[in-house]
């Protein structure tokens, strides 16, 4: 049997298992991630460290990433005026967030251009 095929299958199974664990923990929220991290540190400290690193890298530690997705799935309250207001407000906030990120990107680009122009000015030979 081809060893690459066997390794590929093993890695696929591991990836599927880890994805399942991640989804299970996401369904239970941040406390489940924290408990998993603590148990990882208690029983096998590298596992706890890996979970902590993943939580920080994926922004699960601070909760910013998943809050937006939870709000998108609100069920109706039965009050159509409130539901419309909530939907409109969430859309407005998302638009403002996107505009703010665009503004920050333009600021970074302007700063980079200013630094580059300054660098080029310093490199010009003095006459």
MMTF fields as JSON, N, C-alpha, C and O atoms, coordinates in Angstrom:
{
  "mmtfVersion": "1.0.0",
  "mmtfProducer": "UNKNOWN",
  "numBonds": 507,
  "numAtoms": 508,
  "numGroups": 127,
  "numChains": 1,
  "numModels": 1,
  "chainsPerModel": [1],
  "groupsPerChain": [127],
  "chainIdList": ["A"],
  "bondAtomList": [4, 2, 8, 6, 12, 10, 16, 14, 20, 18, 24, 22, 28, 26, 32, 30, 36, 34, 40, 38, 44, 42, 48, 46, 52, 50, 56, 54, 60, 58, 64, 62, 68, 66, 72, 70, 76, 74, 80, 78, 84, 82, 88, 86, 92, 90, 96, 94, 100, 98, 104, 102, 108, 106, 112, 110, 116, 114, 120, 118, 124, 122, 128, 126, 132, 130, 136, 134, 140, 138, 144, 142, 148, 146, 152, 150, 156, 154, 160, 158, 164, 162, 168, 166, 172, 170, 176, 174, 180, 178, 184, 182, 188, 186, 192, 190, 196, 194, 200, 198, 204, 202, 208, 206, 212, 210, 216, 214, 220, 218, 224, 222, 228, 226, 232, 230, 236, 234, 240, 238, 244, 242, 248, 246, 252, 250, 256, 254, 260, 258, 264, 262, 268, 266, 272, 270, 276, 274, 280, 278, 284, 282, 288, 286, 292, 290, 296, 294, 300, 298, 304, 302, 308, 306, 312, 310, 316, 314, 320, 318, 324, 322, 328, 326, 332, 330, 336, 334, 340, 338, 344, 342, 348, 346, 352, 350, 356, 354, 360, 358, 364, 362, 368, 366, 372, 370, 376, 374, 380, 378, 384, 382, 388, 386, 392, 390, 396, 394, 400, 398, 404, 402, 408, 406, 412, 410, 416, 414, 420, 418, 424, 422, 428, 426, 432, 430, 436, 434, 440, 438, 444, 442, 448, 446, 452, 450, 456, 454, 460, 458, 464, 462, 468, 466, 472, 470, 476, 474, 480, 478, 484, 482, 488, 486, 492, 490, 496, 494, 500, 498, 504, 502],
  "bondOrderList": [1, 1, 1, 1, 1, 1, 1, 1, 1, 1, 1, 1, 1, 1, 1, 1, 1, 1, 1, 1, 1, 1, 1, 1, 1, 1, 1, 1, 1, 1, 1, 1, 1, 1, 1, 1, 1, 1, 1, 1, 1, 1, 1, 1, 1, 1, 1, 1, 1, 1, 1, 1, 1, 1, 1, 1, 1, 1, 1, 1, 1, 1, 1, 1, 1, 1, 1, 1, 1, 1, 1, 1, 1, 1, 1, 1, 1, 1, 1, 1, 1, 1, 1, 1, 1, 1, 1, 1, 1, 1, 1, 1, 1, 1, 1, 1, 1, 1, 1, 1, 1, 1, 1, 1, 1, 1, 1, 1, 1, 1, 1, 1, 1, 1, 1, 1, 1, 1, 1, 1, 1, 1, 1, 1, 1, 1],
  "groupList": [{"groupName": "UNK", "atomNameList": ["N", "CA", "C", "O"], "elementList": ["N", "C", "C", "O"], "formalChargeList": [0, 0, 0, 0], "bondAtomList": [1, 0, 2, 1, 3, 2], "bondOrderList": [1, 1, 2], "singleLetterCode": "X", "chemCompType": "L-PEPTIDE LINKING"}],
  "groupTypeList": [0, 0, 0, 0, 0, 0, 0, 0, 0, 0, 0, 0, 0, 0, 0, 0, 0, 0, 0, 0, 0, 0, 0, 0, 0, 0, 0, 0, 0, 0, 0, 0, 0, 0, 0, 0, 0, 0, 0, 0, 0, 0, 0, 0, 0, 0, 0, 0, 0, 0, 0, 0, 0, 0, 0, 0, 0, 0, 0, 0, 0, 0, 0, 0, 0, 0, 0, 0, 0, 0, 0, 0, 0, 0, 0, 0, 0, 0, 0, 0, 0, 0, 0, 0, 0, 0, 0, 0, 0, 0, 0, 0, 0, 0, 0, 0, 0, 0, 0, 0, 0, 0, 0, 0, 0, 0, 0, 0, 0, 0, 0, 0, 0, 0, 0, 0, 0, 0, 0, 0, 0, 0, 0, 0, 0, 0, 0],
  "groupIdList": [1, 2, 3, 4, 5, 6, 7, 8, 9, 10, 11, 12, 13, 14, 15, 16, 17, 18, 19, 20, 21, 22, 23, 24, 25, 26, 27, 28, 29, 30, 31, 32, 33, 34, 35, 36, 37, 38, 39, 40, 41, 42, 43, 44, 45, 46, 47, 48, 49, 50, 51, 52, 53, 54, 55, 56, 57, 58, 59, 60, 61, 62, 63, 64, 65, 66, 67, 68, 69, 70, 71, 72, 73, 74, 75, 76, 77, 78, 79, 80, 81, 82, 83, 84, 85, 86, 87, 88, 89, 90, 91, 92, 93, 94, 95, 96, 97, 98, 99, 100, 101, 102, 103, 104, 105, 106, 107, 108, 109, 110, 111, 112, 113, 114, 115, 116, 117, 118, 119, 120, 121, 122, 123, 124, 125, 126, 127],
  "secStructList": [7, 7, 2, 2, 2, 2, 2, 2, 2, 2, 2, 2, 2, 2, 2, 2, 2, 2, 2, 2, 2, 2, 2, 2, 2, 2, 2, 2, 7, 2, 2, 2, 2, 2, 2, 2, 2, 2, 2, 2, 2, 2, 2, 7, 2, 2, 2, 2, 2, 2, 2, 2, 2, 2, 2, 2, 2, 6, 6, 6, 6, 6, 1, 2, 2, 2, 2, 2, 2, 2, 2, 2, 6, 7, 7, 7, 7, 1, 7, 2, 2, 2, 2, 2, 2, 2, 2, 2, 2, 2, 2, 2, 2, 2, 2, 2, 2, 2, 2, 2, 2, 2, 2, 2, 2, 2, 2, 2, 2, 2, 2, 2, 2, 2, 2, 2, 2, 2, 2, 2, 2, 2, 2, 1, 7, 7, 7],
  "xCoordList": [0.842, 0.0, 0.885, 1.962, 0.446, 1.202, 1.214, 0.162, 2.439, 2.546, 2.001, 1.483, 2.109, 1.547, 0.035, -0.547, -0.601, -2.043, -2.45, -3.428, -1.708, -2.008, -1.794, -2.614, -0.686, -0.422, -1.489, -1.946, -1.879, -2.9, -4.204, -4.87, -4.561, -5.787, -5.707, -6.675, -4.571, -4.397, -4.499, -5.176, -3.829, -3.884, -5.283, -5.726, -5.985, -7.362, -8.245, -9.101, -8.048, -8.833, -8.518, -9.419, -7.246, -6.859, -7.466, -8.005, -7.377, -7.934, -9.448, -9.995, -10.116, -11.567, -11.919, -12.881, -11.142, -11.393, -11.184, -11.991, -10.109, -9.836, -10.899, -11.283, -11.366, -12.435, -13.712, -14.419, -14.002, -15.174, -15.072, -16.047, -13.894, -13.682, -13.827, -14.464, -13.232, -13.336, -14.792, -15.214, -15.557, -16.961, -17.755, -18.619, -17.457, -18.136, -17.854, -18.765, -16.595, -16.234, -16.858, -17.298, -16.906, -17.516, -18.999, -19.515, -19.679, -21.101, -21.319, -22.355, -20.362, -20.493, -19.92, -20.123, -19.21, -18.746, -17.365, -16.646, -17.024, -15.695, -15.381, -14.241, -16.343, -16.014, -15.523, -14.639, -16.091, -15.647, -14.201, -13.425, -13.831, -12.451, -11.501, -10.415, -11.914, -11.06, -10.893, -9.793, -11.984, -11.895, -10.994, -10.182, -11.131, -10.274, -8.81, -7.937, -8.543, -7.169, -6.62, -5.492, -7.403, -6.947, -6.686, -5.664, -7.607, -7.399, -6.173, -5.436, -5.963, -4.769, -3.507, -2.554, -3.484, -2.315, -2.133, -1.005, -3.231, -3.144, -2.618, -1.726, -3.156, -2.797, -1.584, -0.694, -1.534, -0.405, -0.153, -0.83, 0.821, 0.989, 1.183, 0.737, 1.823, 1.92, 0.548, 0.355, -0.394, -1.735, -2.408, -3.041, -2.274, -2.824, -2.205, -2.892, -0.903, -0.205, -0.67, -0.838, -0.876, -1.36, -2.774, -3.083, -3.627, -4.991, -4.954, -5.675, -4.118, -3.98, -3.51, -4.057, -2.502, -1.994, -3.087, -3.235, -3.846, -4.924, -6.015, -6.557, -6.334, -7.364, -6.943, -7.761, -5.678, -5.189, -5.125, -5.558, -4.589, -4.428, -5.776, -5.905, -6.774, -8.076, -9.018, -10.175, -8.514, -9.279, -10.454, -11.397, -10.417, -11.454, -11.249, -12.191, -10.024, -9.712, -10.488, -10.927, -10.651, -11.248, -12.701, -13.361, -13.213, -14.62, -15.082, -16.272, -14.203, -14.619, -15.105, -16.055, -14.471, -14.734, -16.131, -16.796, -16.575, -17.808, -19.044, -20.156, -18.89, -20.036, -20.831, -22.061, -20.142, -20.81, -21.643, -22.747, -21.132, -21.846, -23.069, -24.065, -23.015, -24.168, -25.31, -26.467, -25.018, -26.071, -26.787, -27.97, -26.1, -26.699, -27.822, -28.705, -27.816, -28.805, -29.934, -30.55, -30.231, -31.311, -32.624, -32.912, -33.411, -34.756, -35.643, -35.258, -36.805, -37.692, -38.26, -38.43, -38.546, -39.112, -40.622, -41.275, -41.181, -42.626, -43.023, -44.122, -42.148, -42.382, -41.686, -40.465, -42.454, -41.853, -41.11, -40.099, -41.612, -40.927, -39.548, -38.569, -39.467, -38.174, -37.249, -36.066, -37.772, -36.949, -36.377, -35.21, -37.194, -36.723, -35.656, -34.633, -35.897, -34.915, -33.603, -32.53, -33.681, -32.48, -31.715, -30.496, -32.413, -31.774, -31.109, -29.972, -31.82, -31.277, -30.049, -29.056, -30.136, -29.02, -27.804, -26.687, -28.001, -26.867, -26.24, -25.017, -27.066, -26.525, -25.734, -24.655, -26.274, -25.585, -24.245, -23.24, -24.236, -22.988, -21.964, -20.772, -22.423, -21.513, -20.942, -19.755, -21.803, -21.339, -20.322, -19.298, -20.608, -19.672, -18.352, -17.28, -18.438, -17.219, -16.384, -15.166, -17.05, -16.35, -15.726, -14.589, -16.481, -15.95, -14.755, -13.785, -14.819, -13.708, -12.466, -11.354, -12.657, -11.519, -10.923, -9.703, -11.765, -11.272, -10.485, -9.431, -11.004, -10.316, -8.947, -7.956, -8.896, -7.61, -6.63, -5.438, -7.128, -6.274, -5.718, -4.543, -6.56, -6.091, -5.048, -4.077, -5.247, -4.257, -2.913, -1.859, -2.965, -1.724, -1.021, 0.2, -1.808, -1.226, -0.602, 0.474, -1.28, -0.736, 0.557, 1.518, 0.57, 1.777, 2.925, 4.053, 2.631, 3.656, 4.196, 5.402, 3.289, 3.73, 4.605, 5.624, 4.207, 4.996, 6.385, 7.385, 6.444, 7.742, 8.6, 9.808, 7.966, 8.7, 9.216, 10.365, 8.366, 8.791, 9.951, 10.887, 9.89, 10.979, 12.268, 13.351, 12.139, 13.294, 13.914, 15.132, 13.072, 13.575, 14.23, 15.236, 13.667, 14.253, 15.632, 16.531, 15.815, 17.122, 18.14, 19.337, 17.719, 18.633, 19.087, 20.071, 18.409, 18.805, 20.186, 20.499, 21.0, 22.354, 22.264, 21.451, 23.108, 23.176, 23.995, 25.097, 23.478, 24.176, 25.017, 25.671],
  "yCoordList": [-1.175, 0.0, 1.235, 1.23, 2.274, 3.507, 4.219, 4.48, 4.534, 5.149, 6.569, 7.03, 7.282, 8.634, 8.597, 9.465, 7.61, 7.47, 7.189, 7.751, 6.327, 6.002, 7.225, 7.507, 7.959, 9.152, 10.214, 10.881, 10.363, 11.328, 10.992, 11.881, 9.746, 9.32, 9.561, 10.019, 9.257, 9.478, 10.962, 11.345, 11.806, 13.251, 13.794, 14.698, 13.241, 13.666, 13.314, 14.107, 12.147, 11.73, 12.6, 12.984, 12.907, 13.766, 15.156, 15.728, 15.691, 17.018, 17.026, 17.979, 15.97, 15.888, 15.805, 16.428, 15.037, 14.924, 16.265, 16.659, 16.965, 18.267, 19.295, 20.13, 19.228, 20.133, 19.847, 20.77, 18.575, 18.213, 18.707, 19.213, 18.562, 19.054, 20.569, 21.111, 21.256, 22.712, 23.157, 24.07, 22.513, 22.88, 22.606, 23.395, 21.48, 21.132, 22.188, 22.617, 22.604, 23.629, 24.971, 25.699, 25.313, 26.571, 26.624, 27.679, 25.487, 25.448, 25.729, 26.272, 25.367, 25.552, 26.867, 27.23, 27.59, 28.925, 28.991, 27.997, 30.198, 30.48, 29.679, 29.243, 29.468, 28.674, 27.265, 26.734, 26.664, 25.32, 25.356, 24.448, 26.401, 26.539, 26.7, 26.121, 27.489, 27.718, 26.438, 26.129, 25.69, 24.416, 23.441, 22.75, 23.382, 22.486, 22.879, 22.017, 24.187, 24.648, 24.271, 23.79, 24.483, 24.148, 22.657, 22.249, 21.838, 20.382, 19.976, 19.069, 20.651, 20.371, 20.669, 19.89, 21.794, 22.13, 21.134, 20.777, 20.69, 19.781, 18.422, 17.874, 17.872, 16.504, 16.42, 15.602, 17.238, 17.242, 18.697, 19.247, 19.329, 20.777, 21.265, 22.371, 20.507, 21.026, 21.152, 22.017, 20.286, 20.379, 21.665, 22.364, 21.974, 23.221, 24.427, 25.398, 24.362, 25.46, 25.598, 26.711, 24.479, 24.508, 25.095, 25.867, 24.73, 25.268, 26.773, 27.535, 27.201, 28.632, 29.388, 30.439, 28.856, 29.504, 29.572, 30.593, 28.497, 28.48, 29.489, 30.167, 29.581, 30.532, 31.961, 32.778, 32.266, 33.616, 33.857, 34.905, 32.898, 33.045, 33.195, 33.994, 32.436, 32.469, 33.515, 33.627, 34.273, 35.33, 34.788, 35.528, 33.519, 32.971, 33.419, 33.414, 33.806, 34.223, 35.48, 35.614, 36.388, 37.672, 37.767, 38.765, 36.751, 36.69, 37.551, 37.538, 38.294, 39.187, 38.417, 38.832, 37.32, 36.584, 35.968, 35.978, 35.443, 34.671, 35.485, 35.065, 36.618, 37.429, 37.84, 37.799, 38.231, 38.686, 37.556, 37.798, 36.338, 35.219, 34.831, 34.373, 35.001, 34.662, 35.629, 35.209, 36.924, 37.907, 37.688, 38.004, 37.164, 36.979, 35.96, 35.99, 35.07, 34.003, 34.264, 33.309, 35.525, 35.827, 35.315, 35.423, 34.761, 34.401, 35.623, 36.566, 35.603, 36.74, 36.775, 35.742, 37.982, 38.149, 38.183, 38.089, 38.315, 38.464, 39.92, 40.219, 40.819, 42.248, 42.686, 42.84, 42.886, 43.187, 44.51, 44.653, 45.494, 46.793, 46.632, 47.181, 45.886, 45.671, 44.854, 45.171, 43.803, 42.978, 43.806, 43.648, 44.686, 45.551, 46.508, 46.716, 47.093, 48.005, 47.282, 47.807, 46.091, 45.312, 44.986, 45.149, 44.532, 44.194, 45.42, 45.347, 46.553, 47.789, 48.268, 48.705, 48.177, 48.614, 47.733, 48.239, 46.421, 45.515, 45.754, 45.725, 45.991, 46.27, 47.575, 47.657, 48.604, 49.887, 49.735, 50.308, 48.959, 48.742, 47.979, 48.287, 46.995, 46.263, 47.188, 47.12, 48.063, 49.018, 49.987, 50.274, 50.495, 51.405, 50.705, 51.298, 49.457, 48.686, 48.536, 48.713, 48.209, 48.047, 49.38, 49.41, 50.485, 51.8, 52.164, 52.746, 51.829, 52.119, 51.322, 51.851, 50.047, 49.24, 49.796, 49.804, 50.258, 50.896, 52.162, 52.414, 52.959, 54.174, 53.845, 54.506, 52.823, 52.417, 51.973, 52.272, 51.262, 50.817, 52.014, 52.026, 53.026, 54.223, 54.965, 55.49, 55.009, 55.638, 54.91, 55.541, 53.572, 52.794, 53.052, 53.203, 53.102, 53.348, 54.739, 54.91, 55.74, 57.099, 57.166, 57.823, 56.488, 56.464, 55.787, 56.281, 54.65, 53.95, 54.831, 54.873, 55.54, 56.412, 57.539, 57.873, 58.128, 59.212, 58.71, 59.389, 57.53, 56.969, 56.671, 56.911, 56.143, 55.841, 57.124, 57.185, 58.141, 59.423, 60.018, 60.564, 59.914, 60.418, 59.635, 60.214, 58.328, 57.484, 57.879, 58.021, 58.053, 58.419, 59.801, 60.026, 60.718, 62.063, 61.985, 62.729, 61.121, 60.978, 60.339, 60.581, 59.549, 58.856, 59.733, 59.407, 60.817, 61.693, 62.265, 62.667, 62.293, 62.864, 64.358, 65.045, 64.847, 66.272, 66.948, 66.496, 68.015, 68.692, 69.816, 70.489],
  "zCoordList": [0.0, 0.0, 0.0, 0.597, -0.654, -0.765, 0.592, 1.176, 1.094, 2.417, 2.413, 3.431, 1.273, 1.215, 1.359, 2.009, 0.765, 0.869, 2.309, 2.802, 2.98, 4.372, 5.259, 6.132, 5.039, 5.836, 5.583, 6.511, 4.322, 3.991, 4.708, 5.24, 4.723, 5.374, 6.881, 7.487, 7.481, 8.92, 9.241, 10.196, 8.446, 8.696, 8.468, 9.177, 7.473, 7.241, 8.428, 8.822, 8.993, 10.16, 11.371, 12.117, 11.562, 12.681, 12.507, 13.454, 11.298, 11.03, 11.245, 11.801, 10.807, 10.993, 12.476, 12.925, 13.234, 14.67, 15.369, 16.211, 15.026, 15.643, 15.266, 16.084, 14.032, 13.608, 14.393, 14.796, 14.606, 15.396, 16.832, 17.388, 17.433, 18.798, 18.843, 19.747, 17.861, 17.807, 17.708, 18.417, 16.832, 16.664, 17.944, 18.326, 18.604, 19.847, 20.914, 21.623, 21.029, 22.014, 21.657, 22.547, 20.363, 19.939, 20.299, 20.667, 20.194, 20.533, 22.015, 22.398, 22.837, 24.279, 24.769, 25.927, 23.917, 24.247, 24.871, 24.965, 25.293, 25.835, 27.107, 27.269, 28.014, 29.203, 28.86, 29.533, 27.821, 27.423, 26.941, 27.241, 26.196, 25.727, 26.91, 26.925, 27.9, 29.061, 29.866, 30.325, 30.041, 30.766, 30.017, 30.632, 28.697, 27.904, 28.045, 28.145, 28.052, 28.196, 29.566, 29.669, 30.616, 31.974, 32.099, 32.652, 31.587, 31.637, 30.833, 31.219, 29.719, 28.93, 29.714, 29.671, 30.438, 31.26, 32.405, 32.743, 32.997, 34.147, 33.72, 34.368, 32.64, 32.263, 31.342, 31.574, 30.32, 29.389, 29.03, 28.161, 29.696, 29.566, 28.129, 27.824, 27.223, 25.85, 25.162, 24.307, 25.542, 24.967, 25.441, 24.65, 26.723, 27.244, 26.58, 26.264, 26.369, 25.703, 24.256, 23.757, 23.592, 22.205, 22.134, 21.226, 23.09, 23.105, 23.367, 22.722, 24.311, 24.589, 23.347, 23.014, 22.668, 21.459, 20.391, 19.72, 20.232, 19.239, 19.6, 18.728, 20.907, 21.331, 21.038, 20.614, 21.259, 20.99, 19.49, 19.009, 18.749, 17.296, 16.593, 15.665, 17.025, 16.353, 16.958, 16.553, 17.924, 18.59, 19.394, 19.676, 19.766, 20.632, 22.074, 22.867, 22.417, 23.774, 24.164, 25.306, 23.223, 23.543, 23.119, 23.408, 22.441, 22.117, 20.954, 20.637, 20.307, 19.231, 18.017, 17.354, 17.727, 16.497, 16.482, 15.447, 17.594, 17.589, 17.942, 17.623, 18.582, 18.943, 17.715, 17.726, 16.672, 15.456, 14.853, 14.363, 14.883, 14.281, 15.108, 14.548, 16.392, 17.229, 16.971, 16.937, 16.788, 16.586, 15.259, 15.138, 14.286, 12.966, 13.009, 12.151, 13.972, 14.023, 15.007, 15.481, 15.336, 16.271, 15.734, 14.542, 16.62, 16.223, 16.433, 17.124, 15.849, 15.991, 17.403, 18.05, 17.863, 19.204, 19.167, 20.206, 17.982, 17.862, 17.709, 17.242, 18.094, 17.947, 16.665, 16.642, 15.602, 14.305, 14.298, 13.61, 15.072, 15.118, 15.741, 15.235, 16.829, 17.484, 16.596, 16.482, 15.962, 15.075, 13.926, 13.566, 13.352, 12.265, 12.779, 12.126, 13.959, 14.557, 14.832, 14.533, 15.393, 15.704, 14.423, 14.374, 13.397, 12.129, 11.522, 11.055, 11.528, 10.967, 11.761, 11.18, 13.085, 13.929, 13.726, 13.616, 13.674, 13.448, 12.084, 11.951, 11.066, 9.737, 9.751, 9.163, 10.428, 10.512, 11.227, 10.805, 12.309, 13.046, 12.201, 12.239, 11.45, 10.57, 9.494, 9.176, 8.932, 7.924, 8.518, 7.899, 9.73, 10.384, 10.694, 10.572, 11.091, 11.375, 10.105, 10.125, 9.006, 7.734, 7.291, 6.82, 7.448, 7.096, 7.967, 7.48, 9.242, 10.146, 9.753, 9.767, 9.402, 8.962, 7.676, 7.513, 6.768, 5.539, 5.865, 5.28, 6.803, 7.225, 7.817, 7.506, 8.667, 9.245, 8.163, 8.241, 7.158, 6.064, 5.3, 4.932, 5.059, 4.362, 5.193, 4.648, 6.519, 7.391, 7.312, 7.227, 7.341, 7.238, 5.915, 5.867, 4.832, 3.516, 3.444, 2.871, 4.028, 4.026, 4.841, 4.442, 5.971, 6.813, 6.063, 6.066, 5.42, 4.646, 3.523, 3.283, 2.832, 1.744, 2.272, 1.669, 3.403, 3.991, 4.391, 4.157, 4.991, 5.379, 4.149, 4.154, 3.095, 1.88, 1.228, 0.79, 1.166, 0.585, 1.374, 0.79, 2.685, 3.524, 3.258, 3.176, 3.125, 2.829, 1.485, 1.376, 0.472, -0.846, -0.814, -1.486, -0.043, 0.077, 0.721, 0.33, 1.679, 2.347, 1.431, 1.588, 0.501, -0.415, -1.569, -2.234, -1.819, -2.931, -2.658, -1.538, -3.695, -3.502, -3.283, -3.901, -2.399, -2.096, -3.191, -3.502, -3.776, -4.87, -4.38, -5.176]
}
